[in-house]
Short mmCIF file of N, CA and C in Angstrom, two decimals:
data_model
loop_
_atom_site.label_atom_id
_atom_site.label_comp_id
_atom_site.label_asym_id
_atom_site.label_seq_id
_atom_site.Cartn_x
_atom_site.Cartn_y
_atom_site.Cartn_z
N MET A 1490 66.49 106.56 103.21
CA MET A 1490 67.74 105.84 103.12
C MET A 1490 68.86 106.86 103.23
N ARG A 1491 69.90 106.49 103.95
CA ARG A 1491 71.08 107.34 104.13
C ARG A 1491 72.32 106.54 103.77
N ALA A 1492 73.28 107.26 103.18
CA ALA A 1492 74.56 106.64 102.88
C ALA A 1492 75.67 107.62 103.20
N VAL A 1493 76.68 107.15 103.87
CA VAL A 1493 77.93 107.89 104.02
C VAL A 1493 78.88 107.27 103.01
N VAL A 1494 79.32 108.10 102.07
CA VAL A 1494 80.18 107.64 100.98
C VAL A 1494 81.56 108.25 101.18
N GLN A 1495 82.58 107.38 101.21
CA GLN A 1495 83.95 107.83 101.43
C GLN A 1495 84.85 107.31 100.31
N THR A 1496 85.75 108.16 99.83
CA THR A 1496 86.77 107.69 98.90
C THR A 1496 87.86 107.01 99.73
N VAL A 1497 88.28 105.83 99.26
CA VAL A 1497 89.27 105.05 100.00
C VAL A 1497 90.34 104.51 99.06
N SER A 1498 91.54 104.32 99.60
CA SER A 1498 92.58 103.63 98.84
C SER A 1498 92.45 102.12 99.04
N ARG A 1499 91.83 101.76 100.16
CA ARG A 1499 91.50 100.35 100.41
C ARG A 1499 90.50 100.29 101.56
N ALA A 1500 89.70 99.24 101.55
CA ALA A 1500 88.74 99.02 102.63
C ALA A 1500 88.40 97.54 102.66
N ARG A 1501 88.10 97.06 103.86
CA ARG A 1501 87.68 95.66 103.97
C ARG A 1501 86.81 95.45 105.18
N VAL A 1502 86.04 94.38 105.11
CA VAL A 1502 85.16 93.97 106.20
C VAL A 1502 85.55 92.56 106.60
N THR A 1503 85.76 92.40 107.90
CA THR A 1503 86.12 91.10 108.44
C THR A 1503 85.05 90.67 109.43
N VAL A 1504 84.64 89.41 109.33
CA VAL A 1504 83.72 88.80 110.29
C VAL A 1504 84.45 87.60 110.88
N GLY A 1505 84.69 87.66 112.19
CA GLY A 1505 85.53 86.63 112.81
C GLY A 1505 86.92 86.72 112.22
N ASP A 1506 87.41 85.63 111.65
CA ASP A 1506 88.72 85.61 111.00
C ASP A 1506 88.62 85.66 109.48
N GLU A 1507 87.41 85.88 108.96
CA GLU A 1507 87.18 85.82 107.52
C GLU A 1507 86.97 87.22 106.94
N VAL A 1508 87.73 87.54 105.89
CA VAL A 1508 87.49 88.77 105.14
C VAL A 1508 86.32 88.48 104.20
N VAL A 1509 85.22 89.23 104.40
CA VAL A 1509 84.01 88.97 103.61
C VAL A 1509 83.83 89.96 102.47
N GLY A 1510 84.53 91.08 102.50
CA GLY A 1510 84.48 92.07 101.43
C GLY A 1510 85.72 92.92 101.47
N GLU A 1511 86.30 93.20 100.30
CA GLU A 1511 87.54 93.98 100.26
C GLU A 1511 87.65 94.66 98.90
N ILE A 1512 88.10 95.93 98.91
CA ILE A 1512 88.33 96.67 97.68
C ILE A 1512 89.63 97.44 97.77
N GLY A 1513 90.12 97.85 96.60
CA GLY A 1513 91.23 98.79 96.49
C GLY A 1513 90.64 100.17 96.31
N ASN A 1514 91.29 101.00 95.50
CA ASN A 1514 90.83 102.38 95.26
C ASN A 1514 89.37 102.39 94.83
N GLY A 1515 88.52 103.03 95.63
CA GLY A 1515 87.11 103.07 95.30
C GLY A 1515 86.31 103.79 96.35
N LEU A 1516 85.08 103.30 96.57
CA LEU A 1516 84.15 103.92 97.50
C LEU A 1516 83.74 102.96 98.60
N LEU A 1517 83.80 103.42 99.83
CA LEU A 1517 83.21 102.72 100.96
C LEU A 1517 81.88 103.39 101.24
N VAL A 1518 80.81 102.59 101.27
CA VAL A 1518 79.47 103.10 101.47
C VAL A 1518 78.88 102.47 102.72
N LEU A 1519 78.61 103.29 103.74
CA LEU A 1519 77.88 102.85 104.92
C LEU A 1519 76.42 103.20 104.65
N LEU A 1520 75.53 102.21 104.67
CA LEU A 1520 74.17 102.37 104.20
C LEU A 1520 73.15 102.09 105.29
N GLY A 1521 72.28 103.06 105.56
CA GLY A 1521 71.22 102.91 106.55
C GLY A 1521 69.85 102.96 105.91
N VAL A 1522 68.91 102.20 106.47
CA VAL A 1522 67.55 102.10 105.94
C VAL A 1522 66.58 102.52 107.03
N THR A 1523 65.56 103.29 106.63
CA THR A 1523 64.51 103.69 107.56
C THR A 1523 63.17 103.08 107.12
N HIS A 1524 62.15 103.24 107.94
CA HIS A 1524 60.85 102.59 107.74
C HIS A 1524 60.18 102.92 106.41
N ALA A 1525 60.32 104.14 105.92
CA ALA A 1525 59.61 104.58 104.72
C ALA A 1525 60.31 104.18 103.42
N ASP A 1526 61.47 103.57 103.50
CA ASP A 1526 62.22 103.24 102.29
C ASP A 1526 61.55 102.12 101.49
N THR A 1527 61.73 102.19 100.18
CA THR A 1527 61.10 101.26 99.25
C THR A 1527 62.14 100.77 98.24
N PRO A 1528 61.81 99.76 97.44
CA PRO A 1528 62.72 99.35 96.37
C PRO A 1528 63.05 100.49 95.40
N GLN A 1529 62.11 101.40 95.17
CA GLN A 1529 62.38 102.53 94.29
C GLN A 1529 63.44 103.45 94.90
N VAL A 1530 63.38 103.65 96.21
CA VAL A 1530 64.40 104.45 96.89
C VAL A 1530 65.76 103.76 96.77
N ALA A 1531 65.78 102.44 96.89
CA ALA A 1531 67.03 101.68 96.76
C ALA A 1531 67.64 101.88 95.37
N THR A 1532 66.81 101.86 94.34
CA THR A 1532 67.29 102.06 92.97
C THR A 1532 67.86 103.46 92.80
N THR A 1533 67.17 104.46 93.35
CA THR A 1533 67.65 105.84 93.28
C THR A 1533 68.97 105.99 94.02
N MET A 1534 69.08 105.39 95.20
CA MET A 1534 70.32 105.47 95.97
C MET A 1534 71.47 104.84 95.20
N ALA A 1535 71.23 103.71 94.58
CA ALA A 1535 72.28 103.04 93.80
C ALA A 1535 72.76 103.96 92.67
N ARG A 1536 71.84 104.59 91.97
CA ARG A 1536 72.21 105.49 90.89
C ARG A 1536 73.05 106.66 91.42
N LYS A 1537 72.61 107.24 92.55
CA LYS A 1537 73.35 108.37 93.14
C LYS A 1537 74.77 107.96 93.53
N ILE A 1538 74.89 106.80 94.17
CA ILE A 1538 76.21 106.32 94.59
C ILE A 1538 77.10 106.09 93.37
N HIS A 1539 76.58 105.39 92.38
CA HIS A 1539 77.36 105.02 91.21
C HIS A 1539 77.79 106.23 90.39
N GLU A 1540 76.95 107.26 90.32
CA GLU A 1540 77.24 108.43 89.50
C GLU A 1540 77.80 109.61 90.29
N LEU A 1541 78.01 109.44 91.60
CA LEU A 1541 78.51 110.51 92.45
C LEU A 1541 79.92 110.91 92.04
N ARG A 1542 80.11 112.17 91.70
CA ARG A 1542 81.40 112.67 91.20
C ARG A 1542 82.27 113.10 92.38
N ILE A 1543 82.73 112.10 93.13
CA ILE A 1543 83.52 112.35 94.34
C ILE A 1543 84.96 111.86 94.18
N LEU A 1544 85.26 111.14 93.10
CA LEU A 1544 86.61 110.64 92.88
C LEU A 1544 87.49 111.72 92.24
N ASP A 1545 88.77 111.43 92.06
CA ASP A 1545 89.69 112.39 91.47
C ASP A 1545 89.15 112.92 90.14
N ASP A 1546 89.45 114.18 89.86
CA ASP A 1546 89.05 114.85 88.62
C ASP A 1546 87.54 114.85 88.42
N GLU A 1547 86.79 114.88 89.52
CA GLU A 1547 85.33 114.90 89.50
C GLU A 1547 84.74 113.73 88.71
N LYS A 1548 85.36 112.59 88.86
CA LYS A 1548 84.88 111.36 88.21
C LYS A 1548 84.04 110.57 89.20
N SER A 1549 83.27 109.64 88.67
CA SER A 1549 82.41 108.78 89.48
C SER A 1549 82.85 107.32 89.30
N ALA A 1550 82.29 106.45 90.11
CA ALA A 1550 82.53 105.01 89.94
C ALA A 1550 82.03 104.56 88.57
N ALA A 1551 80.95 105.16 88.08
CA ALA A 1551 80.44 104.84 86.75
C ALA A 1551 81.46 105.20 85.68
N ASP A 1552 82.17 106.32 85.87
CA ASP A 1552 83.17 106.77 84.90
C ASP A 1552 84.43 105.90 84.93
N THR A 1553 84.86 105.53 86.13
CA THR A 1553 86.18 104.91 86.29
C THR A 1553 86.15 103.41 86.51
N GLY A 1554 85.00 102.85 86.85
CA GLY A 1554 84.94 101.44 87.20
C GLY A 1554 85.44 101.16 88.60
N ALA A 1555 85.58 102.20 89.42
CA ALA A 1555 86.06 102.03 90.79
C ALA A 1555 85.14 101.08 91.56
N PRO A 1556 85.70 100.18 92.35
CA PRO A 1556 84.87 99.25 93.13
C PRO A 1556 84.18 99.96 94.29
N ILE A 1557 83.12 99.33 94.76
CA ILE A 1557 82.30 99.88 95.84
C ILE A 1557 82.12 98.81 96.89
N LEU A 1558 82.39 99.16 98.14
CA LEU A 1558 82.14 98.27 99.28
C LEU A 1558 80.96 98.82 100.05
N VAL A 1559 79.85 98.06 100.09
CA VAL A 1559 78.63 98.47 100.76
C VAL A 1559 78.50 97.74 102.09
N VAL A 1560 78.34 98.51 103.17
CA VAL A 1560 78.21 97.95 104.51
C VAL A 1560 76.94 98.49 105.15
N SER A 1561 76.05 97.60 105.55
CA SER A 1561 74.82 98.01 106.22
C SER A 1561 75.17 98.68 107.54
N GLN A 1562 74.49 99.80 107.85
CA GLN A 1562 74.84 100.59 109.03
C GLN A 1562 73.58 101.21 109.62
N PHE A 1563 72.84 100.45 110.42
CA PHE A 1563 71.59 100.96 110.98
C PHE A 1563 71.82 102.16 111.89
N THR A 1564 73.03 102.32 112.42
CA THR A 1564 73.30 103.41 113.35
C THR A 1564 73.27 104.78 112.67
N LEU A 1565 73.21 104.82 111.34
CA LEU A 1565 73.05 106.11 110.65
C LEU A 1565 71.72 106.76 111.00
N TYR A 1566 70.79 105.98 111.53
CA TYR A 1566 69.50 106.52 111.95
C TYR A 1566 69.40 106.64 113.48
N GLY A 1567 70.54 106.63 114.16
CA GLY A 1567 70.54 106.86 115.60
C GLY A 1567 70.20 108.31 115.92
N ASP A 1568 69.52 108.50 117.05
CA ASP A 1568 69.13 109.85 117.47
C ASP A 1568 69.52 110.04 118.93
N ALA A 1569 70.44 110.96 119.17
CA ALA A 1569 70.92 111.24 120.53
C ALA A 1569 70.59 112.66 120.96
N ARG A 1570 69.56 113.26 120.37
CA ARG A 1570 69.21 114.64 120.71
C ARG A 1570 68.71 114.79 122.13
N LYS A 1571 68.15 113.75 122.73
CA LYS A 1571 67.56 113.86 124.06
C LYS A 1571 68.44 113.29 125.16
N GLY A 1572 69.71 113.14 124.91
CA GLY A 1572 70.59 112.62 125.95
C GLY A 1572 71.79 111.95 125.35
N ARG A 1573 72.40 111.08 126.13
CA ARG A 1573 73.63 110.43 125.71
C ARG A 1573 73.40 109.03 125.16
N ARG A 1574 72.23 108.48 125.36
CA ARG A 1574 71.94 107.14 124.87
C ARG A 1574 71.08 107.25 123.61
N PRO A 1575 71.64 106.88 122.45
CA PRO A 1575 70.86 107.03 121.21
C PRO A 1575 69.66 106.08 121.18
N THR A 1576 68.65 106.51 120.47
CA THR A 1576 67.53 105.64 120.16
C THR A 1576 67.66 105.24 118.70
N TRP A 1577 67.20 104.06 118.36
CA TRP A 1577 67.33 103.54 117.01
C TRP A 1577 65.97 103.39 116.34
N THR A 1578 64.94 104.05 116.85
CA THR A 1578 63.58 103.85 116.36
C THR A 1578 63.40 104.26 114.91
N ALA A 1579 64.21 105.15 114.40
CA ALA A 1579 64.08 105.57 113.00
C ALA A 1579 64.68 104.54 112.03
N ALA A 1580 65.50 103.64 112.54
CA ALA A 1580 66.10 102.60 111.69
C ALA A 1580 65.06 101.52 111.42
N ALA A 1581 65.03 101.07 110.19
CA ALA A 1581 64.11 99.98 109.83
C ALA A 1581 64.56 98.70 110.52
N PRO A 1582 63.61 97.82 110.88
CA PRO A 1582 64.00 96.53 111.46
C PRO A 1582 64.76 95.71 110.41
N ALA A 1583 65.58 94.81 110.89
CA ALA A 1583 66.44 94.01 110.01
C ALA A 1583 65.65 93.32 108.91
N GLU A 1584 64.46 92.82 109.22
CA GLU A 1584 63.66 92.10 108.24
C GLU A 1584 63.27 92.99 107.06
N GLN A 1585 63.13 94.28 107.30
CA GLN A 1585 62.81 95.24 106.25
C GLN A 1585 64.08 95.77 105.59
N ALA A 1586 65.10 96.01 106.38
CA ALA A 1586 66.32 96.64 105.89
C ALA A 1586 67.15 95.72 105.00
N GLU A 1587 67.28 94.47 105.38
CA GLU A 1587 68.17 93.56 104.64
C GLU A 1587 67.82 93.47 103.15
N PRO A 1588 66.54 93.26 102.79
CA PRO A 1588 66.24 93.19 101.35
C PRO A 1588 66.49 94.52 100.62
N LEU A 1589 66.37 95.64 101.31
CA LEU A 1589 66.61 96.92 100.67
C LEU A 1589 68.10 97.19 100.48
N VAL A 1590 68.91 96.77 101.44
CA VAL A 1590 70.36 96.86 101.25
C VAL A 1590 70.77 95.97 100.08
N SER A 1591 70.21 94.78 100.02
CA SER A 1591 70.49 93.87 98.90
C SER A 1591 70.04 94.48 97.58
N ALA A 1592 68.92 95.20 97.59
CA ALA A 1592 68.41 95.84 96.38
C ALA A 1592 69.38 96.93 95.89
N VAL A 1593 69.97 97.68 96.80
CA VAL A 1593 70.96 98.69 96.42
C VAL A 1593 72.16 98.00 95.78
N VAL A 1594 72.64 96.94 96.41
CA VAL A 1594 73.80 96.20 95.89
C VAL A 1594 73.49 95.65 94.50
N GLU A 1595 72.33 95.04 94.34
CA GLU A 1595 71.95 94.47 93.04
C GLU A 1595 71.81 95.56 91.99
N ALA A 1596 71.22 96.69 92.35
CA ALA A 1596 71.07 97.80 91.40
C ALA A 1596 72.44 98.35 90.98
N LEU A 1597 73.38 98.42 91.92
CA LEU A 1597 74.74 98.85 91.57
C LEU A 1597 75.37 97.87 90.58
N ARG A 1598 75.19 96.59 90.83
CA ARG A 1598 75.75 95.57 89.92
C ARG A 1598 75.09 95.64 88.55
N GLN A 1599 73.79 95.87 88.51
CA GLN A 1599 73.09 95.98 87.23
C GLN A 1599 73.57 97.19 86.43
N ARG A 1600 74.05 98.19 87.12
CA ARG A 1600 74.59 99.38 86.46
C ARG A 1600 76.04 99.15 86.01
N GLY A 1601 76.60 97.99 86.28
CA GLY A 1601 77.96 97.67 85.90
C GLY A 1601 78.97 97.84 87.00
N GLY A 1602 78.52 98.13 88.21
CA GLY A 1602 79.43 98.33 89.33
C GLY A 1602 80.04 97.04 89.84
N THR A 1603 81.29 97.13 90.27
CA THR A 1603 81.96 96.03 90.97
C THR A 1603 81.71 96.27 92.45
N VAL A 1604 80.96 95.37 93.08
CA VAL A 1604 80.48 95.62 94.43
C VAL A 1604 80.86 94.47 95.36
N GLU A 1605 81.42 94.84 96.49
CA GLU A 1605 81.66 93.92 97.61
C GLU A 1605 80.74 94.35 98.73
N THR A 1606 80.52 93.46 99.70
CA THR A 1606 79.61 93.78 100.80
C THR A 1606 80.16 93.29 102.12
N GLY A 1607 79.54 93.82 103.18
CA GLY A 1607 79.72 93.26 104.50
C GLY A 1607 78.77 92.09 104.66
N ARG A 1608 78.52 91.69 105.87
CA ARG A 1608 77.59 90.60 106.13
C ARG A 1608 76.53 91.09 107.11
N PHE A 1609 75.30 91.06 106.69
CA PHE A 1609 74.18 91.56 107.48
C PHE A 1609 74.04 90.77 108.78
N ARG A 1610 73.66 91.46 109.86
CA ARG A 1610 73.40 90.88 111.18
C ARG A 1610 74.61 90.16 111.79
N THR A 1611 75.79 90.67 111.53
CA THR A 1611 76.98 90.12 112.17
C THR A 1611 77.80 91.27 112.75
N HIS A 1612 78.68 90.93 113.66
CA HIS A 1612 79.62 91.91 114.19
C HIS A 1612 80.76 92.01 113.18
N MET A 1613 80.87 93.16 112.54
CA MET A 1613 81.86 93.36 111.48
C MET A 1613 82.96 94.30 111.96
N LEU A 1614 84.16 94.02 111.52
CA LEU A 1614 85.26 94.96 111.65
C LEU A 1614 85.44 95.61 110.29
N VAL A 1615 85.27 96.92 110.24
CA VAL A 1615 85.38 97.65 108.98
C VAL A 1615 86.64 98.49 109.05
N GLU A 1616 87.55 98.23 108.12
CA GLU A 1616 88.80 98.97 108.05
C GLU A 1616 88.81 99.76 106.75
N SER A 1617 89.31 101.00 106.83
CA SER A 1617 89.41 101.80 105.61
C SER A 1617 90.56 102.79 105.73
N VAL A 1618 91.08 103.14 104.57
CA VAL A 1618 92.06 104.21 104.47
C VAL A 1618 91.44 105.25 103.55
N ASN A 1619 91.05 106.37 104.15
CA ASN A 1619 90.38 107.43 103.39
C ASN A 1619 91.36 108.17 102.50
N VAL A 1620 90.87 108.59 101.36
CA VAL A 1620 91.64 109.39 100.42
C VAL A 1620 91.03 110.78 100.40
N GLY A 1621 91.84 111.76 100.57
CA GLY A 1621 91.36 113.15 100.55
C GLY A 1621 91.50 113.82 101.91
N PRO A 1622 90.73 113.48 102.89
CA PRO A 1622 89.56 112.60 102.85
C PRO A 1622 88.37 113.29 102.20
N ARG A 1623 87.60 112.50 101.50
CA ARG A 1623 86.36 112.97 100.91
C ARG A 1623 85.24 112.08 101.44
N THR A 1624 84.31 112.69 102.14
CA THR A 1624 83.19 111.98 102.74
C THR A 1624 81.93 112.79 102.49
N LEU A 1625 80.89 112.11 102.04
CA LEU A 1625 79.64 112.78 101.71
C LEU A 1625 78.47 112.00 102.28
N LEU A 1626 77.49 112.73 102.79
CA LEU A 1626 76.25 112.11 103.27
C LEU A 1626 75.18 112.26 102.20
N LEU A 1627 74.63 111.14 101.77
CA LEU A 1627 73.48 111.14 100.88
C LEU A 1627 72.25 110.78 101.70
N ASP A 1628 71.22 111.58 101.63
CA ASP A 1628 70.02 111.37 102.43
C ASP A 1628 68.80 111.46 101.52
N LEU A 1629 68.18 110.33 101.25
CA LEU A 1629 67.00 110.30 100.37
C LEU A 1629 65.73 110.14 101.17
#
């Protein structure tokens, strides 16, 4: 599982004309799933995201209650080493990935996180205003 975590002053996901997820000061998480990922990996990823000390004064979302916007992003497992056209073979198929993305979201909520999401298997417009900017790749 991979996550790109960014500090944002605001972020939102729009599908068509509908805003499906929106946060103020917090974390935008682009989340990718690969074939070997399990529910245990999802739980570990949620803990890492929630406790990641990337906010001001080395605080985490767990410390501050900062909201988290989680957006599924299979392209985090794209591979373009052999040319200009990426292959997506390392990304888990949607049927496997969707429940694991949901497991991360649920684990974040169980930890007390305020979590918004994108919408799986749709064309999403993701808008964000980075703070810092601070961006970190988590790779489990």
